[in-house]
mmCIF file of C-alpha atoms and ligand atoms in Angstrom:
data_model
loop_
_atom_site.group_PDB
_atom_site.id
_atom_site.type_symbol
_atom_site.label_atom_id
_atom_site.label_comp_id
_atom_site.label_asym_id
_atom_site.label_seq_id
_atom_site.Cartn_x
_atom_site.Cartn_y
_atom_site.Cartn_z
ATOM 1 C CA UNK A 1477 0.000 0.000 0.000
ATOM 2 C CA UNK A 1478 1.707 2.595 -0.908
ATOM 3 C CA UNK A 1479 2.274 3.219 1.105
ATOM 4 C CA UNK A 1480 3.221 6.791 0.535
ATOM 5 C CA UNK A 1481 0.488 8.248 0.771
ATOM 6 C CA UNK A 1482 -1.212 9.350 -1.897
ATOM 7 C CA UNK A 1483 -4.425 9.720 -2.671
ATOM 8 C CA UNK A 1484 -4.929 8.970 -6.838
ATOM 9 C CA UNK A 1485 -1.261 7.297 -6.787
ATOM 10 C CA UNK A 1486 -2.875 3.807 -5.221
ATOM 11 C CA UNK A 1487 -1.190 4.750 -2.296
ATOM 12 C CA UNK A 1488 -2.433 4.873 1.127
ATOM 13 C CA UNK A 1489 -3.846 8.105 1.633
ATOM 14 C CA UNK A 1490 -1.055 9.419 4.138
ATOM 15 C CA UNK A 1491 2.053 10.738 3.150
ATOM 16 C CA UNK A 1492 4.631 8.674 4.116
ATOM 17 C CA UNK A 1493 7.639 10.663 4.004
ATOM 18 C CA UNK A 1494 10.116 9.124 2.631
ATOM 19 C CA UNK A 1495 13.452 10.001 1.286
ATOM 20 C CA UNK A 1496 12.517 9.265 -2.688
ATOM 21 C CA UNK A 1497 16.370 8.439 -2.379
ATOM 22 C CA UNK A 1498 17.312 6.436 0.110
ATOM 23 C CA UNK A 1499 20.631 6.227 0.032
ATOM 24 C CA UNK A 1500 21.402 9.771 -0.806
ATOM 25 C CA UNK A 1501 19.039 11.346 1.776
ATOM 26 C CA UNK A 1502 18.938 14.017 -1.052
ATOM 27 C CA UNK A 1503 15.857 16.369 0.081
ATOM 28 C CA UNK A 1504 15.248 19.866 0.899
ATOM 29 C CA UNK A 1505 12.399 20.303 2.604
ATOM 30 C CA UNK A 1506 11.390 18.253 6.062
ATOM 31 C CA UNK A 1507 7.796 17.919 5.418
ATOM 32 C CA UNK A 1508 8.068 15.847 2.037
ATOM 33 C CA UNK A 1509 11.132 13.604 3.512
ATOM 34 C CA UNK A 1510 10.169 10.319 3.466
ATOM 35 C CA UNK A 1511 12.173 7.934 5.632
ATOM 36 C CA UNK A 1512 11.639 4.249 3.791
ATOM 37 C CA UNK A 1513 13.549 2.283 6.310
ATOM 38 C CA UNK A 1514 11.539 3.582 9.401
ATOM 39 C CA UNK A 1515 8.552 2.714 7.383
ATOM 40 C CA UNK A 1516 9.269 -0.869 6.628
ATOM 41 C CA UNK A 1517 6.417 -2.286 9.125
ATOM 42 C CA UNK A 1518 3.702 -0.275 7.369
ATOM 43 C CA UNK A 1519 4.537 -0.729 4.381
ATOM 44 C CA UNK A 1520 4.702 -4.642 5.425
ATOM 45 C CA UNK A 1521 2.041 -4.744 6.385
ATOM 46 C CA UNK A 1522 -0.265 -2.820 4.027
ATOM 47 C CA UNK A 1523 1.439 -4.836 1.353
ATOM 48 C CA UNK A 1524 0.085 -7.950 3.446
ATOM 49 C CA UNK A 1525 -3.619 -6.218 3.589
ATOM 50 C CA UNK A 1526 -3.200 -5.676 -0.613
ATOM 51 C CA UNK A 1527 -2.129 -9.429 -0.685
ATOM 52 C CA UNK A 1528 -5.660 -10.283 -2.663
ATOM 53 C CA UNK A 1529 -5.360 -7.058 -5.397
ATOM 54 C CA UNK A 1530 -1.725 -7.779 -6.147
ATOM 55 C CA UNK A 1531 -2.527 -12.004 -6.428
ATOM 56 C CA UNK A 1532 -5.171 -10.995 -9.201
ATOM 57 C CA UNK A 1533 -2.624 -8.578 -11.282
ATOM 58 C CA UNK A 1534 -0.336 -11.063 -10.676
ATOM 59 C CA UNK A 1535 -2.789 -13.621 -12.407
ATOM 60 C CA UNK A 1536 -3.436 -11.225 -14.887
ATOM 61 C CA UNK A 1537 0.667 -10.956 -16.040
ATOM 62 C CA UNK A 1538 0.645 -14.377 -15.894
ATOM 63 C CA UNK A 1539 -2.055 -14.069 -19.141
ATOM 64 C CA UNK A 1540 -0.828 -11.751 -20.527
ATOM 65 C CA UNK A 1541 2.271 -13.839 -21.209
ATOM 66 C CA UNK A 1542 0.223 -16.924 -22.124
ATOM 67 C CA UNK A 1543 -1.526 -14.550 -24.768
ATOM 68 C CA UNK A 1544 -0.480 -14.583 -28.733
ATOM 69 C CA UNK A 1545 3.438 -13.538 -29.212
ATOM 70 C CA UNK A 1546 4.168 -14.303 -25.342
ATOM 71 C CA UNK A 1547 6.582 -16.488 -23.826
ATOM 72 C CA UNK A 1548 4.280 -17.908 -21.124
ATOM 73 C CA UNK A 1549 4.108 -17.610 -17.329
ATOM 74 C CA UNK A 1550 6.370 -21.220 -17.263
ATOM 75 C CA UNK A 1551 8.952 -19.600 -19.725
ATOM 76 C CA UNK A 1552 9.622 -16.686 -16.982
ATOM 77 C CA UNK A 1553 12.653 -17.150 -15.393
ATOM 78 C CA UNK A 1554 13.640 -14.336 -14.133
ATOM 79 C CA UNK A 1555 11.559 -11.714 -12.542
ATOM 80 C CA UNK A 1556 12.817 -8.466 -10.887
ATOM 81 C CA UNK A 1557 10.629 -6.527 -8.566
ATOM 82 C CA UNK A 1558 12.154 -2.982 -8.506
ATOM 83 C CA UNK A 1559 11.190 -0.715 -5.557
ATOM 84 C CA UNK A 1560 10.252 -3.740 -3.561
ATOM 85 C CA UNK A 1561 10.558 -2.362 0.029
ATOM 86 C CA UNK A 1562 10.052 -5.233 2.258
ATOM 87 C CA UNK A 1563 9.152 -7.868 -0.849
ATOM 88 C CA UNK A 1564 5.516 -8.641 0.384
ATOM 89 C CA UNK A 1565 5.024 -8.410 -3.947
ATOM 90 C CA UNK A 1566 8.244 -10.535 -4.705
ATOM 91 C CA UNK A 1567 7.123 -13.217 -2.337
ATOM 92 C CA UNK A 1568 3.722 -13.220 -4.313
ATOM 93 C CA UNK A 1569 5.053 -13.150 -7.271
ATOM 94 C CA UNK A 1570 7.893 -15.798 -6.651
ATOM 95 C CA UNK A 1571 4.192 -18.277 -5.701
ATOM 96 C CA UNK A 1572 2.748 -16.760 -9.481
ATOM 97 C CA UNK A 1573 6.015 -18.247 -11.204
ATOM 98 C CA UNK A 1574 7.080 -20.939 -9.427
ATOM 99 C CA UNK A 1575 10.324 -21.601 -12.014
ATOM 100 C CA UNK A 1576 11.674 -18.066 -11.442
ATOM 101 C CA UNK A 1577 14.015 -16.835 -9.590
ATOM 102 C CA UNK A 1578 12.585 -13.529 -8.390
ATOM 103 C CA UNK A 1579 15.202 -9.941 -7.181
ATOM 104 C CA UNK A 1580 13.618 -7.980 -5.423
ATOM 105 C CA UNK A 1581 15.566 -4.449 -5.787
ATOM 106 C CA UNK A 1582 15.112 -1.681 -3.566
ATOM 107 C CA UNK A 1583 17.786 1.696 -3.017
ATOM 108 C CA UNK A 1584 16.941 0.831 0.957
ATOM 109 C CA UNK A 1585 18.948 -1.700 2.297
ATOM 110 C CA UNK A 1586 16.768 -1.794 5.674
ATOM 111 C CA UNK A 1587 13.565 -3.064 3.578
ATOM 112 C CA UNK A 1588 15.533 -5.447 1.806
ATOM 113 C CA UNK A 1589 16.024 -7.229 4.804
ATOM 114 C CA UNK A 1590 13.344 -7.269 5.557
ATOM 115 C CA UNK A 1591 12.170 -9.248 1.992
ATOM 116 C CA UNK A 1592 15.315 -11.426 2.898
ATOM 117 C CA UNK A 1593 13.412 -12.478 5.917
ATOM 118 C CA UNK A 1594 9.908 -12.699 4.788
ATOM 119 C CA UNK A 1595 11.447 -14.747 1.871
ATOM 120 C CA UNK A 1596 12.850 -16.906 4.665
ATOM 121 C CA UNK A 1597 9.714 -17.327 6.507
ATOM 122 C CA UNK A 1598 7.461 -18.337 3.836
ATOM 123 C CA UNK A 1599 10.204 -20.880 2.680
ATOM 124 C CA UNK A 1600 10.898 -18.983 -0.272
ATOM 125 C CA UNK A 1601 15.012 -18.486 0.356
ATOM 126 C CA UNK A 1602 16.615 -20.295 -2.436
ATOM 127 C CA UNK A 1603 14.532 -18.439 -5.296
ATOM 128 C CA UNK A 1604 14.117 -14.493 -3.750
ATOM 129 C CA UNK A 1605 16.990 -12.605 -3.440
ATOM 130 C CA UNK A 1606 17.505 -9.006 -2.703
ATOM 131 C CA UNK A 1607 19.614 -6.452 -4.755
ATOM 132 C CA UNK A 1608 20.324 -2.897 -3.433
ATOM 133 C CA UNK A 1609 20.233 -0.357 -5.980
ATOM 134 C CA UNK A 1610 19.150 2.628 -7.295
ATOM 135 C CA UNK A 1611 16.722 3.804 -10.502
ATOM 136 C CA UNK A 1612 17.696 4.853 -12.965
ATOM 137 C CA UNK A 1613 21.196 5.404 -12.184
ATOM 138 C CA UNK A 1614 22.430 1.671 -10.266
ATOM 139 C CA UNK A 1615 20.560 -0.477 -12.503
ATOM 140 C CA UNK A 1616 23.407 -1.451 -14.789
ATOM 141 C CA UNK A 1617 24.250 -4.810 -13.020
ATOM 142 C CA UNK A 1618 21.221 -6.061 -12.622
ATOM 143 C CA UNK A 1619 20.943 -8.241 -15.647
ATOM 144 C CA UNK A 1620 17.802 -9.162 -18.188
ATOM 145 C CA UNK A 1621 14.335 -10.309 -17.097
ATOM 146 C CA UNK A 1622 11.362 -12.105 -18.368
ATOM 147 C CA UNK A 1623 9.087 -9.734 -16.379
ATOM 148 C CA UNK A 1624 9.904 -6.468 -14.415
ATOM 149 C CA UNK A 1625 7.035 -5.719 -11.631
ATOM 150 C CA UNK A 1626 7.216 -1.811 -10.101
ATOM 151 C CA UNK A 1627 4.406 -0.943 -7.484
ATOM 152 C CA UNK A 1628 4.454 2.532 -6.726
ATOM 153 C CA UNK A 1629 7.815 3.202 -6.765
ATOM 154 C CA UNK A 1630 8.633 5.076 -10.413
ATOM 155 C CA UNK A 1631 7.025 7.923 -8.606
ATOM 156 C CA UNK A 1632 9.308 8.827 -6.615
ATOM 157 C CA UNK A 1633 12.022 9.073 -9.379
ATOM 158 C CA UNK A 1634 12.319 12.562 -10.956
ATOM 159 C CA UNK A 1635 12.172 11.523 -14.300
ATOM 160 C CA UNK A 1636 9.722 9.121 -14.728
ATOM 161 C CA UNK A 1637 9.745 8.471 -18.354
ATOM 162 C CA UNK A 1638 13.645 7.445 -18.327
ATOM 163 C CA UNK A 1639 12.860 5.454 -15.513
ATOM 164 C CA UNK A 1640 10.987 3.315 -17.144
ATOM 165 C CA UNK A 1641 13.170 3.471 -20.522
ATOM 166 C CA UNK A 1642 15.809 2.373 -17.738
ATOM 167 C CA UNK A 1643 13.766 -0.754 -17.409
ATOM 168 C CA UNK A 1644 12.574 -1.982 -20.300
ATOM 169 C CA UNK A 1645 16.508 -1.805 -21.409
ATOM 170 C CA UNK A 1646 16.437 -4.880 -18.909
ATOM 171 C CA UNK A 1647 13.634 -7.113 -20.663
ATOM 172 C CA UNK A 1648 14.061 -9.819 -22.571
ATOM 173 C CA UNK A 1649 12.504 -10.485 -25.737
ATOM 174 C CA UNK A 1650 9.343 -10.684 -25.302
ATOM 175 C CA UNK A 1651 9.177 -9.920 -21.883
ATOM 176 C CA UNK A 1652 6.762 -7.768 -19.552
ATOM 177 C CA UNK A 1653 7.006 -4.744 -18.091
ATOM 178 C CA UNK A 1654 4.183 -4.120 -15.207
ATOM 179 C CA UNK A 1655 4.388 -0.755 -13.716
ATOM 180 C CA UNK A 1656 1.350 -0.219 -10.821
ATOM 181 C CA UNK A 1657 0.923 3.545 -10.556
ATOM 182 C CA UNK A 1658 -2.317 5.402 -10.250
ATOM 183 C CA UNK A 1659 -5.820 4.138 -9.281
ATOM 184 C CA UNK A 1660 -8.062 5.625 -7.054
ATOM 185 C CA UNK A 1661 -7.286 7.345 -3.415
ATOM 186 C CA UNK A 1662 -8.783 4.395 -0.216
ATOM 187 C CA UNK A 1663 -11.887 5.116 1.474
ATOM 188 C CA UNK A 1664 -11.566 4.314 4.774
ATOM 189 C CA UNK A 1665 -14.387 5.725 6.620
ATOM 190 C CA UNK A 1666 -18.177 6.679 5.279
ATOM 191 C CA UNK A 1667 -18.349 10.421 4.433
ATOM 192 C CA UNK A 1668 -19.968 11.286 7.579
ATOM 193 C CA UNK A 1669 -18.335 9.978 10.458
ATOM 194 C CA UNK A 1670 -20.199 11.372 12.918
ATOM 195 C CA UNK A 1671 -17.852 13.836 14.297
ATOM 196 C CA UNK A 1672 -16.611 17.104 12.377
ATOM 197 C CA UNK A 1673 -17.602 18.073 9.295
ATOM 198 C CA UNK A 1674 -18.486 15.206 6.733
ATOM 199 C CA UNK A 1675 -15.705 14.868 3.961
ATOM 200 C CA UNK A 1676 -12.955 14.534 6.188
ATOM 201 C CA UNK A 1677 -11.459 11.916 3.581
ATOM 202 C CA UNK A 1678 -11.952 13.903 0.455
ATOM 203 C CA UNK A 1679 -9.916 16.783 2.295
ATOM 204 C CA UNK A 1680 -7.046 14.516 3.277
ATOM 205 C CA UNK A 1681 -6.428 13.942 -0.782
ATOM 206 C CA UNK A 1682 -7.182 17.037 -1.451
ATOM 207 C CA UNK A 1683 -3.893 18.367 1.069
ATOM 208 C CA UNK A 1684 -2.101 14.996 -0.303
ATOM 209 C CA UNK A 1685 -2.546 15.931 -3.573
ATOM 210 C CA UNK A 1686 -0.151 19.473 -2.881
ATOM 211 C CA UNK A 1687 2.261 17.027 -0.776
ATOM 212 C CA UNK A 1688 2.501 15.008 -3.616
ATOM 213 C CA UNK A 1689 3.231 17.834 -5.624
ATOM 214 C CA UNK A 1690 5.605 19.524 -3.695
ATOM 215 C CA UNK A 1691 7.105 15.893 -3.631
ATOM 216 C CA UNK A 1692 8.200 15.287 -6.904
ATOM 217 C CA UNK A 1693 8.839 18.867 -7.318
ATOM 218 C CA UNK A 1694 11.631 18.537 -5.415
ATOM 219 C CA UNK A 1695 13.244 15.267 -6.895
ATOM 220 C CA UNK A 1696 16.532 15.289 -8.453
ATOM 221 C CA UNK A 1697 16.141 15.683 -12.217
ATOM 222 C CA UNK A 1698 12.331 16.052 -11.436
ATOM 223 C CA UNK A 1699 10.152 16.396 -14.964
ATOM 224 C CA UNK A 1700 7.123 18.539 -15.622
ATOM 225 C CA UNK A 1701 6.255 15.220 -17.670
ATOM 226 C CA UNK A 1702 2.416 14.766 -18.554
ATOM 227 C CA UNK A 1703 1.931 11.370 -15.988
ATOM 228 C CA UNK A 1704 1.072 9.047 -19.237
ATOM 229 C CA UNK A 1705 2.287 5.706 -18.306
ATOM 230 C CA UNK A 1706 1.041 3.874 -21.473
ATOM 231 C CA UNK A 1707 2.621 6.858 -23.168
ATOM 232 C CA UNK A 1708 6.153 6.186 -21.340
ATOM 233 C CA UNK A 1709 6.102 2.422 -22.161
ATOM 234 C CA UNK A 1710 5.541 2.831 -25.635
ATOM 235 C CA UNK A 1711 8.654 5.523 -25.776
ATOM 236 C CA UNK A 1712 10.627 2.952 -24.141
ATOM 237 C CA UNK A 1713 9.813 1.136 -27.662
ATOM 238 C CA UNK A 1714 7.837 -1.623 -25.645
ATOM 239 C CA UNK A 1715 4.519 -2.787 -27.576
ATOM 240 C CA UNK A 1716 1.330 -3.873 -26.942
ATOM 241 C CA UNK A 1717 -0.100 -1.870 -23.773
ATOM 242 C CA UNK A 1718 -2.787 -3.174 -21.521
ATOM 243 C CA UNK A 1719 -4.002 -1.167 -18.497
ATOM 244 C CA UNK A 1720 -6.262 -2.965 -15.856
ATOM 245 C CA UNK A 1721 -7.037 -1.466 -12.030
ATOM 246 C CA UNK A 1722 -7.412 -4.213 -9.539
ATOM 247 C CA UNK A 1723 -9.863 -3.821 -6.447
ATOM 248 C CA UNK A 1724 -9.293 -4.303 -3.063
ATOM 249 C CA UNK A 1725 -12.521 -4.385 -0.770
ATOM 250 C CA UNK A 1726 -12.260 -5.178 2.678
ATOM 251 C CA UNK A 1727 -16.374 -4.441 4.235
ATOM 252 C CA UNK A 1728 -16.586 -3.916 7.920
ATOM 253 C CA UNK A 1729 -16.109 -4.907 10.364
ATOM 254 C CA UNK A 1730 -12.156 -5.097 9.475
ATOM 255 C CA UNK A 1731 -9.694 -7.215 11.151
ATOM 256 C CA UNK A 1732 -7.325 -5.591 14.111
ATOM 257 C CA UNK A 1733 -4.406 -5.566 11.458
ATOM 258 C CA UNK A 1734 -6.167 -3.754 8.858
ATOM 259 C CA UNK A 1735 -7.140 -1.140 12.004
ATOM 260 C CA UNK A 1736 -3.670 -0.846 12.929
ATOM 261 C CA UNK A 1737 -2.745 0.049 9.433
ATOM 262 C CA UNK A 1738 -5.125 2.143 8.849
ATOM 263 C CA UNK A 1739 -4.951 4.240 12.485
ATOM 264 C CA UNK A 1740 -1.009 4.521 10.982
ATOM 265 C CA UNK A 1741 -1.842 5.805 7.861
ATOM 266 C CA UNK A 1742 -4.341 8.494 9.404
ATOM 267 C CA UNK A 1743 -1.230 8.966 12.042
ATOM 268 C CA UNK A 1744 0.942 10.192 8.884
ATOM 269 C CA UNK A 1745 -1.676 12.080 7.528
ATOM 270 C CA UNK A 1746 -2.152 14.187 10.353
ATOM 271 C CA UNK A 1747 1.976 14.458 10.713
ATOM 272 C CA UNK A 1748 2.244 15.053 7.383
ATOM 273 C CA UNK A 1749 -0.222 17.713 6.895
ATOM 274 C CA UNK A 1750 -0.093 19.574 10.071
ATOM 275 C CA UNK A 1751 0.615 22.794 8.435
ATOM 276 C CA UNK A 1752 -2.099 22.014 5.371
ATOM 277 C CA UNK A 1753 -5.213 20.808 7.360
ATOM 278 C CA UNK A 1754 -7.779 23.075 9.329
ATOM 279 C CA UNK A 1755 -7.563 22.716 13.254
ATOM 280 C CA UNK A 1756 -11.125 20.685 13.426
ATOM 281 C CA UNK A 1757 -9.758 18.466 10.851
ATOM 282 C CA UNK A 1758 -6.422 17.796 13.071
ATOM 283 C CA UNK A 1759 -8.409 17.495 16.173
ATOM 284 C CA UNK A 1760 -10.838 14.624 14.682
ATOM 285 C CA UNK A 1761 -7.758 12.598 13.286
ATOM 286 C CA UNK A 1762 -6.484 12.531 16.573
ATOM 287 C CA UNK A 1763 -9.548 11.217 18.180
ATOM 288 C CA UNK A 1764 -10.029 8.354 14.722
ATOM 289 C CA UNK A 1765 -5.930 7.925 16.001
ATOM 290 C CA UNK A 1766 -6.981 7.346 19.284
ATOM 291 C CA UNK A 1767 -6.942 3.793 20.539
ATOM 292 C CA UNK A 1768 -9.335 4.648 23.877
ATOM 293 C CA UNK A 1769 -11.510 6.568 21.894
ATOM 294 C CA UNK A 1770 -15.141 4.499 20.559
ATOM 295 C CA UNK A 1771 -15.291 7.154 17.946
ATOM 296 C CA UNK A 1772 -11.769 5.565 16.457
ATOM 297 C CA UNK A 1773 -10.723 3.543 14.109
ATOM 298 C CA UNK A 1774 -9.596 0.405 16.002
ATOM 299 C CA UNK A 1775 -13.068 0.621 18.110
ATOM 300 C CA UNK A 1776 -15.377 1.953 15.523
ATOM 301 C CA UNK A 1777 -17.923 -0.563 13.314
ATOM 302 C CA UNK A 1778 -17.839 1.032 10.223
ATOM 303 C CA UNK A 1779 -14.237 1.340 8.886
ATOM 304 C CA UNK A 1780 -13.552 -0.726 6.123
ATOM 305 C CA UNK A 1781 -10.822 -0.285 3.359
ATOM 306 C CA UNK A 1782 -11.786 -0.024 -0.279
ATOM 307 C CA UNK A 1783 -8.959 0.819 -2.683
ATOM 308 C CA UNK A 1784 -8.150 0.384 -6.084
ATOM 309 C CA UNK A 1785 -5.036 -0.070 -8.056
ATOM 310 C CA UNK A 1786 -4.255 0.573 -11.522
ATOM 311 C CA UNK A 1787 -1.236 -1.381 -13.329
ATOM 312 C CA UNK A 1788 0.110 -0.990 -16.890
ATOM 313 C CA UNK A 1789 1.960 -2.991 -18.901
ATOM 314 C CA UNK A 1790 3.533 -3.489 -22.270
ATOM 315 C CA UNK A 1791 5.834 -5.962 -23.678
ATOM 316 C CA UNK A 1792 9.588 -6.013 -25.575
ATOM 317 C CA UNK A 1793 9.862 -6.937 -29.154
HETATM 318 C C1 LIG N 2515 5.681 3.019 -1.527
HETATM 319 S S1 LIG N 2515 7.006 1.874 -1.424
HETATM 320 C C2 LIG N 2515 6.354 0.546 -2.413
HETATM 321 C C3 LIG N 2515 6.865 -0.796 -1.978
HETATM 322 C C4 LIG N 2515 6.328 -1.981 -2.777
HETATM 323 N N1 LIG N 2515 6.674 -1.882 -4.178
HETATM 324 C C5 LIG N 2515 4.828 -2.125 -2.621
HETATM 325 O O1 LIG N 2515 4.111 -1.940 -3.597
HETATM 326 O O2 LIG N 2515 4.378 -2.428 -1.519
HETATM 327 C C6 LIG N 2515 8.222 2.600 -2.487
HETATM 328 C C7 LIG N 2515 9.524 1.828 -2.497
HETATM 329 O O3 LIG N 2515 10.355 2.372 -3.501
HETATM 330 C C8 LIG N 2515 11.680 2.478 -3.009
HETATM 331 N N2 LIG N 2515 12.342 3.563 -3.738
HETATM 332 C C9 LIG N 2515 12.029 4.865 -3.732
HETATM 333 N N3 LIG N 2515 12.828 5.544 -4.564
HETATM 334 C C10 LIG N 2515 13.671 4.638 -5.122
HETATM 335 C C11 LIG N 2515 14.719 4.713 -6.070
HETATM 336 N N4 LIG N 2515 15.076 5.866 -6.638
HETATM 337 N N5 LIG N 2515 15.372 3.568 -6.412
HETATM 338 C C12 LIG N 2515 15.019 2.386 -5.861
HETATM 339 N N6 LIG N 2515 14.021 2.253 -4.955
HETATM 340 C C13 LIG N 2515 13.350 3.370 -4.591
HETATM 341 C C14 LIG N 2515 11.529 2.759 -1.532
HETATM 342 O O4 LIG N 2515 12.696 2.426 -0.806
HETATM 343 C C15 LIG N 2515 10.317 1.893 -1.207
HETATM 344 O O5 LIG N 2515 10.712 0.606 -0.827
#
């Protein structure tokens, strides 16, 4: 889940500060730094929560390379997941292609232990390995693939478009390249919560929308680009583009996991956009933040999570 937060990225609606680059710490303003590493647990675990969006798009690649011209899902190989974070995706995908060997590549060393780990756990160790690096710059040695998977990562590079030229230089022929960016901000709560003024949620990606902003604005080598990801895969010289958005729809009453992840994500929101959100607004976070609180999210009947995630692909000659 994205986590980085952004509403109408198919991220989780808070902004996660982050540094975009991890290794660099490159930023200059505090309130759009995102620290990856100390985010590793959320983004765990709203990966985990996503677990039944990202198993249908990962059916869906595996059709897409059954279809006319493909190599099919048994031909992959080699599969490189590339802004990973803690490899809740890799593991998935490393179940969807069971002859693969699956890197999962991530410019945060911290989160790649974590994949290392979960890879562990789930039994997984001999076929997921981790590779630190950077897009676009550290990619060089990372070697060809039969399908490169990116879940909201390419966003945080300045220049999108040559990031994913970057990676489509790494495809095979006939390989797939699956970029998940965009889809529709989570609902969380119904519009009227019963506290403050309705349309709390609709504000929240309304001030994430100017974080976001500011965000890339400040990238290295950021690009006033027009955000056209079919348009950057066929510049790349890739062919045949298919976009599908995948749902996720959890109804109340939610599990105590999916509370705890969502209680974070309304946590970063309010840290985030402290200086963006009217003091009502602020005040009624901290009470849906609040674990004593009935009004809450991790006491409250009627949270649910409802998100939707859109991923494009295309394919090398
Ligand atoms: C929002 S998380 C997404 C994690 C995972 N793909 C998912 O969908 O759950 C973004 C990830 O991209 C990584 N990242 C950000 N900028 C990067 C860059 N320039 N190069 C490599 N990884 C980057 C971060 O470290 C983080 O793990």
């Amino acid at each position: 889940m994205s986590n980085h937060p952004h509403p109408g990225h198919g991220q989780v609606a808070a902004p996660l500060a982050h540094t975009h680059r991890p290794s660099a710490h490159v930023h200059t303003s505090e309130d759009v730094l995102v620290d990856w590493e100390t985010l590793g647990p959320f983004l765990e675990r709203g990966a985990e929560l996503h677990t039944p969006l990202y198993e249908q798009a990962a059916a869906w690649l595996r059709e897409l390379l059954t279809a006319a011209g493909g190599t099919g899902p048994d031909a992959v190989r080699r599969v490189l997941d590339v802004g990973s974070g803690p490899g809740v995706v890799a593991c998935l995908l490393a179940r969807a292609f069971p002859d693969a060997e699956i890197v999962a590549v991530d410019a945060a060393e911290g989160l790649l232990e974590r994949a290392r780990a979960r890879a562990d756990r789930l039994g997984l160790a001999d076929r997921v390995r981790t590779h630190l690096a950077e897009v676009p710059d550290g990619l060089d040695a990372l070697g060809g693939a039969d399908l490169i998977w990116s879940s909201k990562a390419l966003h945080h590079v300045g220049d999108q478009r040559a990031a994913v030229a970057a990676l489509a230089g790494h495809l095979r022929p006939g390989g797939l390249l699956a970029v998940a960016e965009g889809g529709l901000a989570p609902r969380f709560l119904p519009r009227d919560i019963g506290i403050g003024r309705p349309g709390l949620q609709a504000r929240l990606d309304a001030v994430g929308e100017e974080w976001f902003a500011q965000m890339r604005a400040e990238l290295p080598d950021a690009a006033a680009d027009v955000e056209d990801w079919p348009a950057f895969l066929a510049d790349a010289g890739l062919r045949a583009p298919r976009t599908r958005s995948f749902l996720l729809d959890l109804p109340a009453p939610l599990s105590d996991d999916a509370r705890q992840f969502i209680s974070a994500n309304l946590t970063r929101s309010s840290e985030a956009f402290a200086d963006r959100l009217e003091a009502d607004d602020l005040m009624n976070l901290a009470r849906l933040t609040d674990p004593e609180d009935p009004a809450g999210v991790t006491r409250r009947p009627d949270v649910f999570l409802l998100a939707a995630q859109t991923v494009h692909t295309a394919r090398a000659q």
